[in-house]
PDB file of C-alpha atoms in Angstrom:
ATOM      1  CA  MET A 209     -56.403-165.133  -6.843  1.00  0.00           C
ATOM      2  CA  ALA A 210     -58.741-163.410  -4.431  1.00  0.00           C
ATOM      3  CA  SER A 211     -61.926-165.074  -3.242  1.00  0.00           C
ATOM      4  CA  PRO A 212     -64.645-164.427  -5.884  1.00  0.00           C
ATOM      5  CA  LYS A 213     -67.319-164.556  -3.198  1.00  0.00           C
ATOM      6  CA  LEU A 214     -65.579-161.857  -1.161  1.00  0.00           C
ATOM      7  CA  LEU A 215     -64.981-159.745  -4.268  1.00  0.00           C
ATOM      8  CA  LEU A 216     -68.621-160.212  -5.296  1.00  0.00           C
ATOM      9  CA  LEU A 217     -69.757-159.184  -1.821  1.00  0.00           C
ATOM     10  CA  LEU A 218     -67.626-156.054  -1.980  1.00  0.00           C
ATOM     11  CA  ALA A 219     -68.567-155.245  -5.565  1.00  0.00           C
ATOM     12  CA  THR A 220     -72.286-155.704  -4.906  1.00  0.00           C
ATOM     13  CA  SER A 221     -72.095-153.288  -2.017  1.00  0.00           C
ATOM     14  CA  LEU A 222     -70.260-150.793  -4.179  1.00  0.00           C
ATOM     15  CA  LEU A 223     -72.656-151.015  -7.105  1.00  0.00           C
ATOM     16  CA  CYS A 224     -75.971-151.210  -5.343  1.00  0.00           C
ATOM     17  CA  CYS A 225     -75.164-148.392  -2.968  1.00  0.00           C
ATOM     18  CA  GLY A 226     -73.541-146.024  -5.451  1.00  0.00           C
ATOM     19  CA  LEU A 227     -69.821-146.125  -6.052  1.00  0.00           C
ATOM     20  CA  LEU A 228     -69.696-143.022  -8.198  1.00  0.00           C
ATOM     21  CA  VAL A 229     -70.260-140.245  -5.741  1.00  0.00           C
ATOM     22  CA  SER A 230     -68.748-136.795  -5.876  1.00  0.00           C
ATOM     23  CA  ALA A 231     -68.338-136.087  -2.176  1.00  0.00           C
ATOM     24  CA  ASP A 232     -65.192-136.924  -0.294  1.00  0.00           C
ATOM     25  CA  TYR A 233     -65.497-139.115   2.798  1.00  0.00           C
ATOM     26  CA  ALA A 234     -64.324-138.568   6.352  1.00  0.00           C
ATOM     27  CA  PRO A 235     -60.568-138.921   6.911  1.00  0.00           C
ATOM     28  CA  MET A 236     -59.346-142.440   7.645  1.00  0.00           C
ATOM     29  CA  THR A 237     -55.936-143.855   8.430  1.00  0.00           C
ATOM     30  CA  LEU A 238     -54.529-147.126   7.137  1.00  0.00           C
ATOM     31  CA  THR A 239     -51.871-148.646   9.384  1.00  0.00           C
ATOM     32  CA  VAL A 240     -49.708-151.653   8.523  1.00  0.00           C
ATOM     33  CA  VAL A 241     -48.032-153.269  11.531  1.00  0.00           C
ATOM     34  CA  ASN A 242     -45.191-155.789  11.496  1.00  0.00           C
ATOM     35  CA  ASN A 243     -45.511-157.806  14.683  1.00  0.00           C
ATOM     36  CA  CYS A 244     -43.246-160.532  13.283  1.00  0.00           C
ATOM     37  CA  ALA A 245     -39.800-161.350  14.624  1.00  0.00           C
ATOM     38  CA  PHE A 246     -38.398-160.654  11.145  1.00  0.00           C
ATOM     39  CA  PRO A 247     -38.696-157.841   8.595  1.00  0.00           C
ATOM     40  CA  VAL A 248     -41.438-157.852   5.978  1.00  0.00           C
ATOM     41  CA  TRP A 249     -42.039-155.856   2.838  1.00  0.00           C
ATOM     42  CA  PRO A 250     -45.782-155.138   2.628  1.00  0.00           C
ATOM     43  CA  GLY A 251     -47.321-155.111  -0.830  1.00  0.00           C
ATOM     44  CA  ILE A 252     -50.449-153.178  -1.760  1.00  0.00           C
ATOM     45  CA  GLN A 253     -52.433-153.799  -4.941  1.00  0.00           C
ATOM     46  CA  ALA A 254     -55.417-151.615  -5.765  1.00  0.00           C
ATOM     47  CA  ASN A 255     -58.302-152.953  -7.792  1.00  0.00           C
ATOM     48  CA  SER A 256     -58.589-151.671 -11.339  1.00  0.00           C
ATOM     49  CA  GLY A 257     -59.217-147.936 -11.550  1.00  0.00           C
ATOM     50  CA  HIS A 258     -58.184-147.201  -7.965  1.00  0.00           C
ATOM     51  CA  ASP A 259     -55.099-145.348  -6.752  1.00  0.00           C
ATOM     52  CA  VAL A 260     -51.874-147.212  -5.978  1.00  0.00           C
ATOM     53  CA  LEU A 261     -51.097-146.460  -2.320  1.00  0.00           C
ATOM     54  CA  GLU A 262     -47.558-145.866  -1.036  1.00  0.00           C
ATOM     55  CA  GLY A 263     -46.124-146.880  -4.385  1.00  0.00           C
ATOM     56  CA  GLY A 264     -47.524-150.364  -3.856  1.00  0.00           C
ATOM     57  CA  GLY A 265     -44.876-151.523  -1.378  1.00  0.00           C
ATOM     58  CA  PHE A 266     -42.287-150.637   1.230  1.00  0.00           C
ATOM     59  CA  PHE A 267     -39.913-152.033   3.871  1.00  0.00           C
ATOM     60  CA  LEU A 268     -41.175-152.586   7.414  1.00  0.00           C
ATOM     61  CA  PRO A 269     -38.718-153.686  10.126  1.00  0.00           C
ATOM     62  CA  SER A 270     -39.704-156.109  12.865  1.00  0.00           C
ATOM     63  CA  LEU A 271     -41.942-154.627  15.561  1.00  0.00           C
ATOM     64  CA  SER A 272     -42.675-151.450  13.645  1.00  0.00           C
ATOM     65  CA  HIS A 273     -45.578-149.873  11.788  1.00  0.00           C
ATOM     66  CA  LYS A 274     -46.384-147.421   9.037  1.00  0.00           C
ATOM     67  CA  SER A 275     -49.508-145.244   8.941  1.00  0.00           C
ATOM     68  CA  PHE A 276     -50.739-143.278   5.928  1.00  0.00           C
ATOM     69  CA  PRO A 277     -53.965-141.538   4.906  1.00  0.00           C
ATOM     70  CA  ALA A 278     -56.569-143.720   3.247  1.00  0.00           C
ATOM     71  CA  PRO A 279     -58.131-142.369   0.055  1.00  0.00           C
ATOM     72  CA  THR A 280     -61.091-140.066   0.656  1.00  0.00           C
ATOM     73  CA  ARG A 281     -62.940-141.673  -2.246  1.00  0.00           C
ATOM     74  CA  PRO A 282     -64.085-145.293  -2.604  1.00  0.00           C
ATOM     75  CA  TRP A 283     -61.100-147.651  -2.786  1.00  0.00           C
ATOM     76  CA  SER A 284     -60.588-151.396  -2.787  1.00  0.00           C
ATOM     77  CA  GLY A 285     -57.580-153.656  -2.952  1.00  0.00           C
ATOM     78  CA  ARG A 286     -55.401-156.097  -1.064  1.00  0.00           C
ATOM     79  CA  ILE A 287     -52.434-155.959   1.293  1.00  0.00           C
ATOM     80  CA  TRP A 288     -49.976-158.774   1.939  1.00  0.00           C
ATOM     81  CA  ALA A 289     -46.528-159.412   3.416  1.00  0.00           C
ATOM     82  CA  ARG A 290     -43.487-160.282   1.357  1.00  0.00           C
ATOM     83  CA  THR A 291     -40.875-162.295   3.232  1.00  0.00           C
ATOM     84  CA  GLY A 292     -37.309-163.475   2.766  1.00  0.00           C
ATOM     85  CA  CYS A 293     -36.451-160.567   0.496  1.00  0.00           C
ATOM     86  CA  THR A 294     -33.077-159.491  -0.867  1.00  0.00           C
ATOM     87  CA  GLY A 295     -32.115-156.707  -3.220  1.00  0.00           C
ATOM     88  CA  SER A 296     -31.067-153.100  -3.470  1.00  0.00           C
ATOM     89  CA  GLY A 297     -32.601-149.899  -4.743  1.00  0.00           C
ATOM     90  CA  ALA A 298     -35.808-150.505  -6.667  1.00  0.00           C
ATOM     91  CA  GLN A 299     -35.100-154.223  -7.087  1.00  0.00           C
ATOM     92  CA  LEU A 300     -36.345-156.735  -4.543  1.00  0.00           C
ATOM     93  CA  HIS A 301     -36.667-160.513  -4.830  1.00  0.00           C
ATOM     94  CA  CYS A 302     -38.725-162.278  -2.181  1.00  0.00           C
ATOM     95  CA  ALA A 303     -39.164-165.893  -1.133  1.00  0.00           C
ATOM     96  CA  THR A 304     -42.913-165.289  -0.708  1.00  0.00           C
ATOM     97  CA  GLY A 305     -45.305-162.651  -2.066  1.00  0.00           C
ATOM     98  CA  ASP A 306     -42.888-161.356  -4.708  1.00  0.00           C
ATOM     99  CA  CYS A 307     -44.302-158.764  -7.126  1.00  0.00           C
ATOM    100  CA  GLY A 308     -42.114-158.960 -10.201  1.00  0.00           C
ATOM    101  CA  GLY A 309     -38.822-158.356  -8.390  1.00  0.00           C
ATOM    102  CA  ARG A 310     -39.745-154.815  -7.360  1.00  0.00           C
ATOM    103  CA  LEU A 311     -39.677-152.947  -4.049  1.00  0.00           C
ATOM    104  CA  GLN A 312     -42.708-150.871  -5.031  1.00  0.00           C
ATOM    105  CA  CYS A 313     -45.214-153.191  -6.649  1.00  0.00           C
ATOM    106  CA  GLY A 314     -46.792-150.293  -8.579  1.00  0.00           C
ATOM    107  CA  GLY A 315     -50.095-152.100  -9.159  1.00  0.00           C
ATOM    108  CA  LEU A 316     -48.757-155.644  -9.479  1.00  0.00           C
ATOM    109  CA  GLY A 317     -50.085-158.465  -7.310  1.00  0.00           C
ATOM    110  CA  GLY A 318     -48.037-160.797  -5.160  1.00  0.00           C
ATOM    111  CA  ALA A 319     -46.996-164.308  -6.140  1.00  0.00           C
ATOM    112  CA  ALA A 320     -48.787-167.152  -4.365  1.00  0.00           C
ATOM    113  CA  PRO A 321     -48.681-168.421  -1.710  1.00  0.00           C
ATOM    114  CA  ALA A 322     -49.469-165.327   0.357  1.00  0.00           C
ATOM    115  CA  THR A 323     -52.030-164.454   3.013  1.00  0.00           C
ATOM    116  CA  LEU A 324     -54.195-161.539   1.852  1.00  0.00           C
ATOM    117  CA  ALA A 325     -56.026-158.759   3.636  1.00  0.00           C
ATOM    118  CA  GLN A 326     -58.816-157.689   1.273  1.00  0.00           C
ATOM    119  CA  VAL A 327     -60.249-154.243   1.881  1.00  0.00           C
ATOM    120  CA  SER A 328     -62.988-152.043   0.421  1.00  0.00           C
ATOM    121  CA  LEU A 329     -63.366-148.521   1.799  1.00  0.00           C
ATOM    122  CA  HIS A 330     -66.052-145.830   1.572  1.00  0.00           C
ATOM    123  CA  HIS A 331     -68.961-147.646  -0.014  1.00  0.00           C
ATOM    124  CA  GLY A 332     -72.671-147.336   0.651  1.00  0.00           C
ATOM    125  CA  GLY A 333     -72.760-143.573   0.195  1.00  0.00           C
ATOM    126  CA  ALA A 334     -71.302-140.825   2.359  1.00  0.00           C
ATOM    127  CA  GLN A 335     -73.847-141.256   5.137  1.00  0.00           C
ATOM    128  CA  LEU A 336     -73.137-144.967   5.623  1.00  0.00           C
ATOM    129  CA  ASP A 337     -69.443-144.828   4.658  1.00  0.00           C
ATOM    130  CA  GLN A 338     -68.994-148.569   5.054  1.00  0.00           C
ATOM    131  CA  ALA A 339     -65.722-150.467   5.201  1.00  0.00           C
ATOM    132  CA  SER A 340     -65.625-154.132   4.176  1.00  0.00           C
ATOM    133  CA  TYR A 341     -62.628-156.320   4.882  1.00  0.00           C
ATOM    134  CA  GLY A 342     -61.602-159.948   5.073  1.00  0.00           C
ATOM    135  CA  VAL A 343     -58.702-162.366   5.284  1.00  0.00           C
ATOM    136  CA  SER A 344     -58.063-164.774   2.434  1.00  0.00           C
ATOM    137  CA  VAL A 345     -55.887-167.876   2.232  1.00  0.00           C
ATOM    138  CA  VAL A 346     -57.354-168.818  -1.152  1.00  0.00           C
ATOM    139  CA  ASP A 347     -53.855-168.136  -2.524  1.00  0.00           C
ATOM    140  CA  GLY A 348     -52.204-169.983   0.360  1.00  0.00           C
ATOM    141  CA  PHE A 349     -50.472-168.745   3.501  1.00  0.00           C
ATOM    142  CA  ASN A 350     -47.146-167.116   4.302  1.00  0.00           C
ATOM    143  CA  VAL A 351     -47.709-165.164   7.561  1.00  0.00           C
ATOM    144  CA  GLY A 352     -50.585-164.783   9.977  1.00  0.00           C
ATOM    145  CA  LEU A 353     -52.455-161.502   9.874  1.00  0.00           C
ATOM    146  CA  SER A 354     -55.420-159.682  11.324  1.00  0.00           C
ATOM    147  CA  VAL A 355     -57.563-156.773  10.111  1.00  0.00           C
ATOM    148  CA  THR A 356     -58.632-154.515  12.977  1.00  0.00           C
ATOM    149  CA  PRO A 357     -60.986-151.528  12.625  1.00  0.00           C
ATOM    150  CA  HIS A 358     -60.934-148.768  15.227  1.00  0.00           C
ATOM    151  CA  GLU A 359     -63.756-146.400  16.232  1.00  0.00           C
ATOM    152  CA  GLY A 360     -66.249-147.616  13.642  1.00  0.00           C
ATOM    153  CA  ARG A 361     -70.041-147.738  13.985  1.00  0.00           C
ATOM    154  CA  GLY A 362     -72.048-150.933  13.794  1.00  0.00           C
ATOM    155  CA  THR A 363     -70.600-154.435  13.722  1.00  0.00           C
ATOM    156  CA  CYS A 364     -66.820-154.121  13.382  1.00  0.00           C
ATOM    157  CA  PRO A 365     -65.151-157.413  14.392  1.00  0.00           C
ATOM    158  CA  VAL A 366     -61.459-158.188  14.172  1.00  0.00           C
ATOM    159  CA  LEU A 367     -60.957-160.749  11.396  1.00  0.00           C
ATOM    160  CA  ALA A 368     -57.820-162.843  11.448  1.00  0.00           C
ATOM    161  CA  CYS A 369     -55.816-165.898  10.520  1.00  0.00           C
ATOM    162  CA  ARG A 370     -53.485-166.006  13.515  1.00  0.00           C
ATOM    163  CA  ALA A 371     -52.072-169.547  13.369  1.00  0.00           C
ATOM    164  CA  ASP A 372     -48.626-170.149  11.911  1.00  0.00           C
ATOM    165  CA  LEU A 373     -49.555-172.627   9.207  1.00  0.00           C
ATOM    166  CA  THR A 374     -45.949-173.129   8.164  1.00  0.00           C
ATOM    167  CA  ARG A 375     -45.698-175.361  11.261  1.00  0.00           C
ATOM    168  CA  THR A 376     -48.700-177.553  10.441  1.00  0.00           C
ATOM    169  CA  CYS A 377     -48.833-177.412   6.636  1.00  0.00           C
ATOM    170  CA  PRO A 378     -49.306-180.817   4.964  1.00  0.00           C
ATOM    171  CA  ALA A 379     -46.119-182.024   3.294  1.00  0.00           C
ATOM    172  CA  GLU A 380     -47.600-181.862  -0.209  1.00  0.00           C
ATOM    173  CA  LEU A 381     -48.463-178.158   0.254  1.00  0.00           C
ATOM    174  CA  GLN A 382     -45.198-176.995   1.810  1.00  0.00           C
ATOM    175  CA  LEU A 383     -43.101-174.376   0.056  1.00  0.00           C
ATOM    176  CA  ARG A 384     -39.509-174.680   1.221  1.00  0.00           C
ATOM    177  CA  SER A 385     -36.678-172.207   0.953  1.00  0.00           C
ATOM    178  CA  PRO A 386     -33.775-173.337  -1.231  1.00  0.00           C
ATOM    179  CA  ALA A 387     -31.523-171.745   1.391  1.00  0.00           C
ATOM    180  CA  GLY A 388     -31.471-172.052   5.149  1.00  0.00           C
ATOM    181  CA  GLY A 389     -31.758-175.836   5.281  1.00  0.00           C
ATOM    182  CA  GLY A 390     -34.982-175.957   3.294  1.00  0.00           C
ATOM    183  CA  ALA A 391     -37.194-174.432   5.989  1.00  0.00           C
ATOM    184  CA  VAL A 392     -40.921-174.213   5.253  1.00  0.00           C
ATOM    185  CA  VAL A 393     -41.595-170.583   4.295  1.00  0.00           C
ATOM    186  CA  ALA A 394     -45.212-170.871   3.138  1.00  0.00           C
ATOM    187  CA  CYS A 395     -48.157-173.215   2.707  1.00  0.00           C
ATOM    188  CA  ARG A 396     -49.579-173.515  -0.803  1.00  0.00           C
ATOM    189  CA  SER A 397     -53.251-173.886  -1.612  1.00  0.00           C
ATOM    190  CA  GLY A 398     -54.435-177.100  -3.241  1.00  0.00           C
ATOM    191  CA  CYS A 399     -54.898-175.121  -6.449  1.00  0.00           C
ATOM    192  CA  GLU A 400     -51.342-173.785  -6.389  1.00  0.00           C
ATOM    193  CA  ALA A 401     -49.898-177.207  -5.590  1.00  0.00           C
ATOM    194  CA  PHE A 402     -51.817-179.356  -8.099  1.00  0.00           C
ATOM    195  CA  ARG A 403     -53.304-176.946 -10.688  1.00  0.00           C
ATOM    196  CA  THR A 404     -56.455-178.956 -11.310  1.00  0.00           C
ATOM    197  CA  ASP A 405     -59.701-177.355 -12.478  1.00  0.00           C
ATOM    198  CA  GLU A 406     -61.561-178.826  -9.516  1.00  0.00           C
ATOM    199  CA  LEU A 407     -59.178-177.467  -6.889  1.00  0.00           C
ATOM    200  CA  CYS A 408     -58.849-174.119  -8.700  1.00  0.00           C
ATOM    201  CA  CYS A 409     -62.628-173.767  -9.210  1.00  0.00           C
ATOM    202  CA  ARG A 410     -62.289-172.989 -12.908  1.00  0.00           C
ATOM    203  CA  ASN A 411     -64.001-174.073 -16.123  1.00  0.00           C
ATOM    204  CA  MET A 412     -66.860-176.462 -15.228  1.00  0.00           C
ATOM    205  CA  TYR A 413     -66.115-175.971 -11.505  1.00  0.00           C
ATOM    206  CA  ASN A 414     -66.395-172.166 -11.607  1.00  0.00           C
ATOM    207  CA  SER A 415     -69.742-171.752  -9.843  1.00  0.00           C
ATOM    208  CA  PRO A 416     -71.013-171.897  -6.264  1.00  0.00           C
ATOM    209  CA  ARG A 417     -72.735-175.188  -7.138  1.00  0.00           C
ATOM    210  CA  THR A 418     -69.673-176.990  -8.519  1.00  0.00           C
ATOM    211  CA  CYS A 419     -66.848-175.299  -6.582  1.00  0.00           C
ATOM    212  CA  ARG A 420     -66.613-177.200  -3.327  1.00  0.00           C
ATOM    213  CA  ALA A 421     -64.343-177.398  -0.319  1.00  0.00           C
ATOM    214  CA  SER A 422     -61.487-179.897  -0.608  1.00  0.00           C
ATOM    215  CA  LYS A 423     -59.428-181.652   2.032  1.00  0.00           C
ATOM    216  CA  TYR A 424     -56.844-178.928   1.472  1.00  0.00           C
ATOM    217  CA  SER A 425     -59.208-175.984   1.937  1.00  0.00           C
ATOM    218  CA  GLU A 426     -60.659-177.780   4.977  1.00  0.00           C
ATOM    219  CA  PHE A 427     -57.169-177.816   6.513  1.00  0.00           C
ATOM    220  CA  PHE A 428     -57.003-174.025   6.132  1.00  0.00           C
ATOM    221  CA  LYS A 429     -60.555-173.623   7.487  1.00  0.00           C
ATOM    222  CA  ARG A 430     -59.779-175.669  10.602  1.00  0.00           C
ATOM    223  CA  GLU A 431     -56.729-173.520  11.306  1.00  0.00           C
ATOM    224  CA  CYS A 432     -58.263-170.188  10.259  1.00  0.00           C
ATOM    225  CA  PRO A 433     -62.077-170.413  10.451  1.00  0.00           C
ATOM    226  CA  GLN A 434     -62.593-166.692   9.759  1.00  0.00           C
ATOM    227  CA  ALA A 435     -60.634-166.740   6.495  1.00  0.00           C
ATOM    228  CA  PHE A 436     -61.817-167.401   2.953  1.00  0.00           C
ATOM    229  CA  THR A 437     -60.220-170.710   2.012  1.00  0.00           C
ATOM    230  CA  TYR A 438     -61.418-171.450  -1.545  1.00  0.00           C
ATOM    231  CA  ALA A 439     -62.933-169.459  -4.371  1.00  0.00           C
ATOM    232  CA  HIS A 440     -66.622-169.757  -3.406  1.00  0.00           C
ATOM    233  CA  ASP A 441     -66.158-170.038   0.339  1.00  0.00           C
ATOM    234  CA  SER A 442     -68.631-168.235   2.605  1.00  0.00           C
ATOM    235  CA  PRO A 443     -67.538-166.009   5.501  1.00  0.00           C
ATOM    236  CA  SER A 444     -68.068-167.435   8.958  1.00  0.00           C
ATOM    237  CA  LEU A 445     -68.300-163.959  10.516  1.00  0.00           C
ATOM    238  CA  THR A 446     -70.129-161.098   8.818  1.00  0.00           C
ATOM    239  CA  HIS A 447     -69.787-157.412   9.546  1.00  0.00           C
ATOM    240  CA  GLN A 448     -71.304-154.053   8.717  1.00  0.00           C
ATOM    241  CA  CYS A 449     -68.770-151.472   9.838  1.00  0.00           C
ATOM    242  CA  SER A 450     -69.318-147.782   9.131  1.00  0.00           C
ATOM    243  CA  ALA A 451     -66.781-144.958   9.156  1.00  0.00           C
ATOM    244  CA  PRO A 452     -63.878-146.477  11.113  1.00  0.00           C
ATOM    245  CA  ARG A 453     -61.250-143.849  11.851  1.00  0.00           C
ATOM    246  CA  GLU A 454     -58.460-146.374  11.336  1.00  0.00           C
ATOM    247  CA  LEU A 455     -58.028-149.790   9.767  1.00  0.00           C
ATOM    248  CA  LYS A 456     -54.995-151.820  10.877  1.00  0.00           C
ATOM    249  CA  VAL A 457     -53.487-154.757   9.029  1.00  0.00           C
ATOM    250  CA  ILE A 458     -51.229-156.553  11.510  1.00  0.00           C
ATOM    251  CA  PHE A 459     -48.802-159.274  10.421  1.00  0.00           C
ATOM    252  CA  CYS A 460     -47.969-162.114  12.872  1.00  0.00           C
ATOM    253  CA  HIS A 461     -50.841-161.118  15.166  1.00  0.00           C
TER     254      HIS A 461
END
């Protein structure tokens, strides 16, 4: 699941500043970069009611990138890397981030654990044209990533989770590959590993008052202080970025 606090932050901006506008916004490019030493299959899931971009997924060789036009209307969603994938044609089965065994996710989300880039474009009205973005390990970690805006106005920091948490992941959170000698391929969240209401911030724990950091989310926060690490986490670095000409999501950066 995505961080409710980040989604609330994005949704509040969209609602209070007028999501339903008729004018198109300035052109913007979305670029997905694979800086990893191995291939990845990026997945893209749009929030409800928004266009599915690039079919929702594609293949990206090591040390390559793919650029495509961002929507010229308000859009929000998430981008993640799928790893350890095999398949042919439209079928694809991945060790991490799998979206129903498909190459093009077509609106489906990725299976946890996966590091997420969460993005909301063109909110605040055409004059402000704000872009909000963040990195989430609420669903766990599979590869490091950064979100980098270019040529925006205002406060436009790079937000990232750069550490390779597969090397430092606590034993009880490790997701190991059944092949390849059982190598650690991802680091699960406490929620994914133990499924308790307290760790998943659900039922009586589903509020900012009762949903608290755990020793597991604190591990992620130490390694990736800029990332959202549990459902009601607060960002350590805020931004107000207007009209960037390009937004890059870079894996293994």
